[in-house]
């Protein structure tokens, strides 16, 4: 009887160990699926984009299976902390504010933020940030919620009415229909809209804004990680370095963005 119980306990331990090993062999990546070309959902419902390809390539290099999980933007960090997934790859910029909650890999991409509005709208004569700040006093500006762009508007564009949106597509629709006077987002987030028929009457105004202009914009886009997952950070940092060294990062950037957005140290 004792032997049979020991056998059962041993078998259960093996099953548990196998399950743990399996979990460790898989990298679960959270992404939004609504921020092209970083990440998007195609007509068939499939997740596509720069970060989807990047995630799959990184998983190959760290020898892990890749499981990509779709998550609404404003729940990204809470879901990471609650272990719904192991990493965030969702066009998320590395900022001092976010670093209070989570850690990040080395940044892998950087692009400027743009103010966009109608070609004949309130920003038509704006050349500098000061021009934009003056033009937007008493005007409505749309932005995706829980972003560095929301933080910048609230801190640096006093007098503007800030309207928050769940997705970039929702912002684009209200801008197109005249429900907001202007919008602020990453230049790549505006790319598809400005190239579309709906965006023909719109343009970007003033300077492109980066972390060099204001620390609110952060150090570039990186992989969000839990602070305790230091071994995973080390693996992913090494994989990112190898992609930069062999040209794979540049290749993916050009494929999805039309130019090289990679950050090389």
PDB file of C-alpha atoms in Angstrom:
ATOM      1  CA  UNK A   1       0.000   0.000   0.000  1.00  0.00           C
ATOM      2  CA  UNK A   2       2.827   2.387   0.931  1.00  0.00           C
ATOM      3  CA  UNK A   3       4.546   1.652  -2.367  1.00  0.00           C
ATOM      4  CA  UNK A   4       1.398   2.389  -4.395  1.00  0.00           C
ATOM      5  CA  UNK A   5       0.906   5.717  -2.587  1.00  0.00           C
ATOM      6  CA  UNK A   6       4.523   6.659  -3.218  1.00  0.00           C
ATOM      7  CA  UNK A   7       4.061   5.750  -6.869  1.00  0.00           C
ATOM      8  CA  UNK A   8       0.999   7.966  -7.113  1.00  0.00           C
ATOM      9  CA  UNK A   9       2.807  10.859  -5.451  1.00  0.00           C
ATOM     10  CA  UNK A  10       5.776  10.397  -7.759  1.00  0.00           C
ATOM     11  CA  UNK A  11       3.554  10.319 -10.830  1.00  0.00           C
ATOM     12  CA  UNK A  12       1.739  13.472  -9.708  1.00  0.00           C
ATOM     13  CA  UNK A  13       5.061  15.218  -9.171  1.00  0.00           C
ATOM     14  CA  UNK A  14       6.170  14.312 -12.685  1.00  0.00           C
ATOM     15  CA  UNK A  15       2.936  15.675 -14.176  1.00  0.00           C
ATOM     16  CA  UNK A  16       3.311  18.905 -12.191  1.00  0.00           C
ATOM     17  CA  UNK A  17       6.939  19.270 -13.249  1.00  0.00           C
ATOM     18  CA  UNK A  18       6.029  18.665 -16.872  1.00  0.00           C
ATOM     19  CA  UNK A  19       3.334  21.332 -16.664  1.00  0.00           C
ATOM     20  CA  UNK A  20       5.791  23.802 -15.127  1.00  0.00           C
ATOM     21  CA  UNK A  21       8.401  23.077 -17.778  1.00  0.00           C
ATOM     22  CA  UNK A  22       5.784  23.521 -20.498  1.00  0.00           C
ATOM     23  CA  UNK A  23       4.751  26.898 -19.066  1.00  0.00           C
ATOM     24  CA  UNK A  24       8.380  28.019 -18.928  1.00  0.00           C
ATOM     25  CA  UNK A  25       8.866  26.965 -22.542  1.00  0.00           C
ATOM     26  CA  UNK A  26       6.157  29.398 -23.693  1.00  0.00           C
ATOM     27  CA  UNK A  27       6.408  33.177 -23.867  1.00  0.00           C
ATOM     28  CA  UNK A  28       2.948  34.704 -23.542  1.00  0.00           C
ATOM     29  CA  UNK A  29       2.919  38.122 -25.201  1.00  0.00           C
ATOM     30  CA  UNK A  30       0.170  40.697 -24.691  1.00  0.00           C
ATOM     31  CA  UNK A  31      -0.630  43.053 -27.572  1.00  0.00           C
ATOM     32  CA  UNK A  32      -3.472  45.390 -28.473  1.00  0.00           C
ATOM     33  CA  UNK A  33      -4.126  44.479 -32.099  1.00  0.00           C
ATOM     34  CA  UNK A  34      -5.370  48.002 -32.842  1.00  0.00           C
ATOM     35  CA  UNK A  35      -2.226  50.081 -33.375  1.00  0.00           C
ATOM     36  CA  UNK A  36      -0.909  49.558 -36.908  1.00  0.00           C
ATOM     37  CA  UNK A  37       1.737  49.051 -38.071  1.00  0.00           C
ATOM     38  CA  UNK A  38       3.051  48.016 -34.635  1.00  0.00           C
ATOM     39  CA  UNK A  39       0.161  45.609 -34.119  1.00  0.00           C
ATOM     40  CA  UNK A  40      -3.203  45.196 -35.829  1.00  0.00           C
ATOM     41  CA  UNK A  41      -5.981  42.753 -36.662  1.00  0.00           C
ATOM     42  CA  UNK A  42      -6.563  41.879 -40.325  1.00  0.00           C
ATOM     43  CA  UNK A  43      -9.916  41.199 -42.009  1.00  0.00           C
ATOM     44  CA  UNK A  44      -9.825  37.545 -40.971  1.00  0.00           C
ATOM     45  CA  UNK A  45      -9.218  38.438 -37.304  1.00  0.00           C
ATOM     46  CA  UNK A  46      -5.549  37.439 -37.386  1.00  0.00           C
ATOM     47  CA  UNK A  47      -3.030  39.517 -35.440  1.00  0.00           C
ATOM     48  CA  UNK A  48      -0.443  41.077 -37.754  1.00  0.00           C
ATOM     49  CA  UNK A  49       2.201  43.811 -37.626  1.00  0.00           C
ATOM     50  CA  UNK A  50       5.781  44.655 -36.781  1.00  0.00           C
ATOM     51  CA  UNK A  51       5.521  43.502 -33.171  1.00  0.00           C
ATOM     52  CA  UNK A  52       3.811  40.240 -34.107  1.00  0.00           C
ATOM     53  CA  UNK A  53       6.703  39.363 -36.422  1.00  0.00           C
ATOM     54  CA  UNK A  54       9.189  40.649 -33.851  1.00  0.00           C
ATOM     55  CA  UNK A  55       7.650  38.540 -31.069  1.00  0.00           C
ATOM     56  CA  UNK A  56       7.814  35.383 -33.183  1.00  0.00           C
ATOM     57  CA  UNK A  57      11.449  36.053 -34.115  1.00  0.00           C
ATOM     58  CA  UNK A  58      12.412  36.724 -30.502  1.00  0.00           C
ATOM     59  CA  UNK A  59      10.750  33.495 -29.389  1.00  0.00           C
ATOM     60  CA  UNK A  60      12.841  31.567 -31.921  1.00  0.00           C
ATOM     61  CA  UNK A  61      16.024  33.164 -30.597  1.00  0.00           C
ATOM     62  CA  UNK A  62      15.266  32.468 -26.950  1.00  0.00           C
ATOM     63  CA  UNK A  63      13.987  28.993 -27.875  1.00  0.00           C
ATOM     64  CA  UNK A  64      10.464  29.453 -26.536  1.00  0.00           C
ATOM     65  CA  UNK A  65       7.045  28.912 -28.055  1.00  0.00           C
ATOM     66  CA  UNK A  66       5.143  32.126 -28.731  1.00  0.00           C
ATOM     67  CA  UNK A  67       1.563  32.655 -27.536  1.00  0.00           C
ATOM     68  CA  UNK A  68       0.157  36.078 -28.447  1.00  0.00           C
ATOM     69  CA  UNK A  69      -2.791  37.323 -26.391  1.00  0.00           C
ATOM     70  CA  UNK A  70      -4.992  40.274 -27.367  1.00  0.00           C
ATOM     71  CA  UNK A  71      -5.682  42.837 -24.643  1.00  0.00           C
ATOM     72  CA  UNK A  72      -7.357  46.270 -24.566  1.00  0.00           C
ATOM     73  CA  UNK A  73      -4.776  49.024 -24.191  1.00  0.00           C
ATOM     74  CA  UNK A  74      -5.852  50.473 -20.847  1.00  0.00           C
ATOM     75  CA  UNK A  75      -5.665  47.016 -19.226  1.00  0.00           C
ATOM     76  CA  UNK A  76      -2.186  46.184 -20.535  1.00  0.00           C
ATOM     77  CA  UNK A  77      -0.100  46.734 -17.395  1.00  0.00           C
ATOM     78  CA  UNK A  78      -2.676  45.354 -14.917  1.00  0.00           C
ATOM     79  CA  UNK A  79      -2.955  42.144 -16.982  1.00  0.00           C
ATOM     80  CA  UNK A  80       0.835  41.767 -17.002  1.00  0.00           C
ATOM     81  CA  UNK A  81       0.961  42.229 -13.226  1.00  0.00           C
ATOM     82  CA  UNK A  82      -1.831  39.653 -12.824  1.00  0.00           C
ATOM     83  CA  UNK A  83       0.184  37.179 -14.956  1.00  0.00           C
ATOM     84  CA  UNK A  84      -2.261  36.906 -17.846  1.00  0.00           C
ATOM     85  CA  UNK A  85       0.875  37.077 -19.991  1.00  0.00           C
ATOM     86  CA  UNK A  86       4.624  37.450 -19.509  1.00  0.00           C
ATOM     87  CA  UNK A  87       5.471  40.397 -21.765  1.00  0.00           C
ATOM     88  CA  UNK A  88       3.847  43.444 -23.347  1.00  0.00           C
ATOM     89  CA  UNK A  89       4.582  44.224 -27.003  1.00  0.00           C
ATOM     90  CA  UNK A  90       2.091  46.927 -27.889  1.00  0.00           C
ATOM     91  CA  UNK A  91       3.922  50.042 -29.032  1.00  0.00           C
ATOM     92  CA  UNK A  92       4.511  50.860 -25.347  1.00  0.00           C
ATOM     93  CA  UNK A  93       7.120  53.541 -24.687  1.00  0.00           C
ATOM     94  CA  UNK A  94       9.630  53.219 -21.863  1.00  0.00           C
ATOM     95  CA  UNK A  95       8.873  56.077 -19.460  1.00  0.00           C
ATOM     96  CA  UNK A  96       9.821  56.955 -15.886  1.00  0.00           C
ATOM     97  CA  UNK A  97       6.173  56.687 -14.845  1.00  0.00           C
ATOM     98  CA  UNK A  98       5.768  53.155 -16.213  1.00  0.00           C
ATOM     99  CA  UNK A  99       9.117  52.086 -14.761  1.00  0.00           C
ATOM    100  CA  UNK A 100       7.623  52.659 -11.316  1.00  0.00           C
ATOM    101  CA  UNK A 101       5.314  49.684 -11.966  1.00  0.00           C
ATOM    102  CA  UNK A 102       7.113  47.403 -14.434  1.00  0.00           C
ATOM    103  CA  UNK A 103      10.461  46.818 -16.093  1.00  0.00           C
ATOM    104  CA  UNK A 104      11.316  46.990 -19.798  1.00  0.00           C
ATOM    105  CA  UNK A 105      13.669  45.380 -22.244  1.00  0.00           C
ATOM    106  CA  UNK A 106      16.071  47.543 -24.175  1.00  0.00           C
ATOM    107  CA  UNK A 107      14.044  49.871 -26.440  1.00  0.00           C
ATOM    108  CA  UNK A 108      13.688  48.516 -29.983  1.00  0.00           C
ATOM    109  CA  UNK A 109      11.890  51.272 -31.916  1.00  0.00           C
ATOM    110  CA  UNK A 110      11.406  55.021 -31.822  1.00  0.00           C
ATOM    111  CA  UNK A 111       9.325  57.448 -33.881  1.00  0.00           C
ATOM    112  CA  UNK A 112       8.081  61.002 -33.222  1.00  0.00           C
ATOM    113  CA  UNK A 113       4.645  62.102 -32.075  1.00  0.00           C
ATOM    114  CA  UNK A 114       2.595  64.260 -34.456  1.00  0.00           C
ATOM    115  CA  UNK A 115      -0.268  66.704 -34.074  1.00  0.00           C
ATOM    116  CA  UNK A 116      -2.752  66.083 -36.894  1.00  0.00           C
ATOM    117  CA  UNK A 117      -5.712  68.163 -38.014  1.00  0.00           C
ATOM    118  CA  UNK A 118      -7.594  69.405 -41.092  1.00  0.00           C
ATOM    119  CA  UNK A 119      -5.371  71.155 -43.623  1.00  0.00           C
ATOM    120  CA  UNK A 120      -7.541  74.268 -43.292  1.00  0.00           C
ATOM    121  CA  UNK A 121      -8.174  73.867 -39.552  1.00  0.00           C
ATOM    122  CA  UNK A 122      -6.932  75.568 -36.389  1.00  0.00           C
ATOM    123  CA  UNK A 123      -3.370  74.243 -36.846  1.00  0.00           C
ATOM    124  CA  UNK A 124      -2.926  75.330 -40.461  1.00  0.00           C
ATOM    125  CA  UNK A 125      -0.379  78.054 -39.602  1.00  0.00           C
ATOM    126  CA  UNK A 126       1.335  76.227 -36.726  1.00  0.00           C
ATOM    127  CA  UNK A 127       5.087  75.751 -37.217  1.00  0.00           C
ATOM    128  CA  UNK A 128       6.372  75.386 -33.652  1.00  0.00           C
ATOM    129  CA  UNK A 129       5.124  73.775 -30.455  1.00  0.00           C
ATOM    130  CA  UNK A 130       4.384  77.261 -29.117  1.00  0.00           C
ATOM    131  CA  UNK A 131       2.198  77.912 -32.178  1.00  0.00           C
ATOM    132  CA  UNK A 132       0.309  74.668 -31.507  1.00  0.00           C
ATOM    133  CA  UNK A 133      -0.174  75.463 -27.823  1.00  0.00           C
ATOM    134  CA  UNK A 134      -1.633  78.865 -28.728  1.00  0.00           C
ATOM    135  CA  UNK A 135      -3.838  77.534 -31.545  1.00  0.00           C
ATOM    136  CA  UNK A 136      -5.369  74.810 -29.365  1.00  0.00           C
ATOM    137  CA  UNK A 137      -6.503  77.056 -26.497  1.00  0.00           C
ATOM    138  CA  UNK A 138     -10.220  76.454 -26.114  1.00  0.00           C
ATOM    139  CA  UNK A 139     -10.152  73.765 -28.825  1.00  0.00           C
ATOM    140  CA  UNK A 140     -10.705  70.015 -28.572  1.00  0.00           C
ATOM    141  CA  UNK A 141      -7.821  67.563 -28.994  1.00  0.00           C
ATOM    142  CA  UNK A 142      -8.294  63.807 -29.225  1.00  0.00           C
ATOM    143  CA  UNK A 143      -5.836  61.239 -27.885  1.00  0.00           C
ATOM    144  CA  UNK A 144      -5.786  57.557 -26.965  1.00  0.00           C
ATOM    145  CA  UNK A 145      -6.218  57.115 -23.218  1.00  0.00           C
ATOM    146  CA  UNK A 146      -3.408  55.917 -20.920  1.00  0.00           C
ATOM    147  CA  UNK A 147      -0.683  56.965 -23.365  1.00  0.00           C
ATOM    148  CA  UNK A 148       2.350  59.236 -23.235  1.00  0.00           C
ATOM    149  CA  UNK A 149       0.443  61.463 -25.656  1.00  0.00           C
ATOM    150  CA  UNK A 150      -2.377  61.961 -23.153  1.00  0.00           C
ATOM    151  CA  UNK A 151       0.223  62.794 -20.495  1.00  0.00           C
ATOM    152  CA  UNK A 152       1.873  65.347 -22.773  1.00  0.00           C
ATOM    153  CA  UNK A 153      -1.389  67.080 -23.686  1.00  0.00           C
ATOM    154  CA  UNK A 154      -2.469  67.385 -20.070  1.00  0.00           C
ATOM    155  CA  UNK A 155       0.939  68.676 -18.949  1.00  0.00           C
ATOM    156  CA  UNK A 156       2.060  70.824 -21.864  1.00  0.00           C
ATOM    157  CA  UNK A 157      -0.996  72.039 -23.810  1.00  0.00           C
ATOM    158  CA  UNK A 158      -2.922  74.119 -21.249  1.00  0.00           C
ATOM    159  CA  UNK A 159      -6.321  75.431 -22.265  1.00  0.00           C
ATOM    160  CA  UNK A 160      -7.089  72.582 -24.661  1.00  0.00           C
ATOM    161  CA  UNK A 161     -10.079  70.308 -24.113  1.00  0.00           C
ATOM    162  CA  UNK A 162      -8.580  66.794 -24.052  1.00  0.00           C
ATOM    163  CA  UNK A 163     -10.893  64.017 -25.270  1.00  0.00           C
ATOM    164  CA  UNK A 164      -9.910  60.412 -24.613  1.00  0.00           C
ATOM    165  CA  UNK A 165     -10.406  57.430 -26.937  1.00  0.00           C
ATOM    166  CA  UNK A 166     -10.045  53.696 -26.451  1.00  0.00           C
ATOM    167  CA  UNK A 167      -8.334  53.163 -29.823  1.00  0.00           C
ATOM    168  CA  UNK A 168      -6.584  55.149 -32.529  1.00  0.00           C
ATOM    169  CA  UNK A 169      -9.350  54.182 -34.973  1.00  0.00           C
ATOM    170  CA  UNK A 170     -11.961  55.810 -32.720  1.00  0.00           C
ATOM    171  CA  UNK A 171      -9.903  59.011 -32.644  1.00  0.00           C
ATOM    172  CA  UNK A 172      -9.468  58.965 -36.428  1.00  0.00           C
ATOM    173  CA  UNK A 173     -13.228  58.630 -36.938  1.00  0.00           C
ATOM    174  CA  UNK A 174     -14.085  61.598 -34.709  1.00  0.00           C
ATOM    175  CA  UNK A 175     -11.355  63.707 -36.338  1.00  0.00           C
ATOM    176  CA  UNK A 176     -12.667  62.825 -39.781  1.00  0.00           C
ATOM    177  CA  UNK A 177     -16.214  63.761 -38.763  1.00  0.00           C
ATOM    178  CA  UNK A 178     -15.192  67.071 -37.199  1.00  0.00           C
ATOM    179  CA  UNK A 179     -15.970  66.090 -33.612  1.00  0.00           C
ATOM    180  CA  UNK A 180     -12.460  67.124 -32.498  1.00  0.00           C
ATOM    181  CA  UNK A 181     -10.263  69.920 -33.845  1.00  0.00           C
ATOM    182  CA  UNK A 182      -6.996  67.966 -33.762  1.00  0.00           C
ATOM    183  CA  UNK A 183      -5.371  64.816 -32.460  1.00  0.00           C
ATOM    184  CA  UNK A 184      -2.015  63.743 -31.034  1.00  0.00           C
ATOM    185  CA  UNK A 185      -0.485  60.291 -31.592  1.00  0.00           C
ATOM    186  CA  UNK A 186       2.669  58.570 -32.748  1.00  0.00           C
ATOM    187  CA  UNK A 187       3.509  59.383 -36.360  1.00  0.00           C
ATOM    188  CA  UNK A 188       3.182  55.710 -37.276  1.00  0.00           C
ATOM    189  CA  UNK A 189      -0.230  55.575 -35.649  1.00  0.00           C
ATOM    190  CA  UNK A 190      -1.327  58.263 -38.126  1.00  0.00           C
ATOM    191  CA  UNK A 191       0.287  56.596 -41.148  1.00  0.00           C
ATOM    192  CA  UNK A 192      -2.665  54.554 -42.455  1.00  0.00           C
ATOM    193  CA  UNK A 193      -5.192  57.324 -41.788  1.00  0.00           C
ATOM    194  CA  UNK A 194      -3.212  60.027 -43.604  1.00  0.00           C
ATOM    195  CA  UNK A 195      -2.644  57.690 -46.579  1.00  0.00           C
ATOM    196  CA  UNK A 196      -6.354  56.811 -46.849  1.00  0.00           C
ATOM    197  CA  UNK A 197      -9.155  58.561 -48.739  1.00  0.00           C
ATOM    198  CA  UNK A 198     -10.636  59.604 -45.385  1.00  0.00           C
ATOM    199  CA  UNK A 199      -7.381  61.324 -44.456  1.00  0.00           C
ATOM    200  CA  UNK A 200      -6.852  63.316 -47.662  1.00  0.00           C
ATOM    201  CA  UNK A 201      -7.986  66.562 -46.085  1.00  0.00           C
ATOM    202  CA  UNK A 202      -5.655  66.203 -43.091  1.00  0.00           C
ATOM    203  CA  UNK A 203      -1.970  66.722 -42.368  1.00  0.00           C
ATOM    204  CA  UNK A 204       0.494  66.853 -39.474  1.00  0.00           C
ATOM    205  CA  UNK A 205       1.646  70.207 -38.112  1.00  0.00           C
ATOM    206  CA  UNK A 206       4.527  71.509 -36.045  1.00  0.00           C
ATOM    207  CA  UNK A 207       7.614  69.536 -35.045  1.00  0.00           C
ATOM    208  CA  UNK A 208       7.798  65.790 -34.515  1.00  0.00           C
ATOM    209  CA  UNK A 209       8.173  65.301 -30.761  1.00  0.00           C
ATOM    210  CA  UNK A 210      10.434  62.686 -29.113  1.00  0.00           C
ATOM    211  CA  UNK A 211      12.070  62.022 -25.770  1.00  0.00           C
ATOM    212  CA  UNK A 212      14.795  64.478 -26.788  1.00  0.00           C
ATOM    213  CA  UNK A 213      12.154  67.233 -26.777  1.00  0.00           C
ATOM    214  CA  UNK A 214      10.423  66.158 -23.578  1.00  0.00           C
ATOM    215  CA  UNK A 215      11.063  63.219 -21.201  1.00  0.00           C
ATOM    216  CA  UNK A 216       7.323  62.506 -21.173  1.00  0.00           C
ATOM    217  CA  UNK A 217       7.829  60.794 -24.546  1.00  0.00           C
ATOM    218  CA  UNK A 218      10.261  58.306 -23.044  1.00  0.00           C
ATOM    219  CA  UNK A 219      13.221  56.382 -24.403  1.00  0.00           C
ATOM    220  CA  UNK A 220      11.502  54.496 -27.217  1.00  0.00           C
ATOM    221  CA  UNK A 221       9.259  51.430 -27.441  1.00  0.00           C
ATOM    222  CA  UNK A 222      10.276  48.372 -25.418  1.00  0.00           C
ATOM    223  CA  UNK A 223       8.951  45.063 -24.104  1.00  0.00           C
ATOM    224  CA  UNK A 224       7.091  45.489 -20.821  1.00  0.00           C
ATOM    225  CA  UNK A 225       8.056  42.915 -18.171  1.00  0.00           C
ATOM    226  CA  UNK A 226       7.394  42.220 -14.513  1.00  0.00           C
ATOM    227  CA  UNK A 227      10.199  43.548 -12.306  1.00  0.00           C
ATOM    228  CA  UNK A 228      10.951  40.114 -10.867  1.00  0.00           C
ATOM    229  CA  UNK A 229      11.468  38.498 -14.304  1.00  0.00           C
ATOM    230  CA  UNK A 230      15.121  39.493 -14.573  1.00  0.00           C
ATOM    231  CA  UNK A 231      16.233  36.286 -16.316  1.00  0.00           C
ATOM    232  CA  UNK A 232      13.608  36.793 -19.038  1.00  0.00           C
ATOM    233  CA  UNK A 233      14.729  40.403 -19.506  1.00  0.00           C
ATOM    234  CA  UNK A 234      18.327  39.259 -19.946  1.00  0.00           C
ATOM    235  CA  UNK A 235      17.302  36.676 -22.581  1.00  0.00           C
ATOM    236  CA  UNK A 236      15.183  39.153 -24.537  1.00  0.00           C
ATOM    237  CA  UNK A 237      17.842  41.893 -24.374  1.00  0.00           C
ATOM    238  CA  UNK A 238      20.402  39.489 -25.840  1.00  0.00           C
ATOM    239  CA  UNK A 239      17.970  38.471 -28.579  1.00  0.00           C
ATOM    240  CA  UNK A 240      17.252  42.117 -29.432  1.00  0.00           C
ATOM    241  CA  UNK A 241      21.018  42.768 -29.614  1.00  0.00           C
ATOM    242  CA  UNK A 242      21.450  39.840 -31.999  1.00  0.00           C
ATOM    243  CA  UNK A 243      18.618  41.102 -34.238  1.00  0.00           C
ATOM    244  CA  UNK A 244      20.247  44.521 -34.423  1.00  0.00           C
ATOM    245  CA  UNK A 245      23.660  42.982 -35.106  1.00  0.00           C
ATOM    246  CA  UNK A 246      22.553  40.777 -38.005  1.00  0.00           C
ATOM    247  CA  UNK A 247      20.216  43.335 -39.619  1.00  0.00           C
ATOM    248  CA  UNK A 248      16.940  41.528 -38.870  1.00  0.00           C
ATOM    249  CA  UNK A 249      15.555  44.447 -36.851  1.00  0.00           C
ATOM    250  CA  UNK A 250      16.227  46.901 -39.668  1.00  0.00           C
ATOM    251  CA  UNK A 251      14.638  44.514 -42.172  1.00  0.00           C
ATOM    252  CA  UNK A 252      11.441  44.213 -40.122  1.00  0.00           C
ATOM    253  CA  UNK A 253      11.323  47.992 -39.571  1.00  0.00           C
ATOM    254  CA  UNK A 254      11.596  48.753 -43.277  1.00  0.00           C
ATOM    255  CA  UNK A 255       9.039  46.055 -44.096  1.00  0.00           C
ATOM    256  CA  UNK A 256       6.377  47.473 -41.770  1.00  0.00           C
ATOM    257  CA  UNK A 257       7.205  51.177 -41.480  1.00  0.00           C
ATOM    258  CA  UNK A 258       8.941  51.983 -44.774  1.00  0.00           C
ATOM    259  CA  UNK A 259      12.077  53.165 -42.963  1.00  0.00           C
ATOM    260  CA  UNK A 260      14.393  52.050 -40.159  1.00  0.00           C
ATOM    261  CA  UNK A 261      12.915  52.776 -36.712  1.00  0.00           C
ATOM    262  CA  UNK A 262      15.353  50.548 -34.822  1.00  0.00           C
ATOM    263  CA  UNK A 263      17.433  51.794 -31.895  1.00  0.00           C
ATOM    264  CA  UNK A 264      21.101  50.856 -32.103  1.00  0.00           C
ATOM    265  CA  UNK A 265      23.424  51.469 -29.174  1.00  0.00           C
TER     266      UNK A 265
END
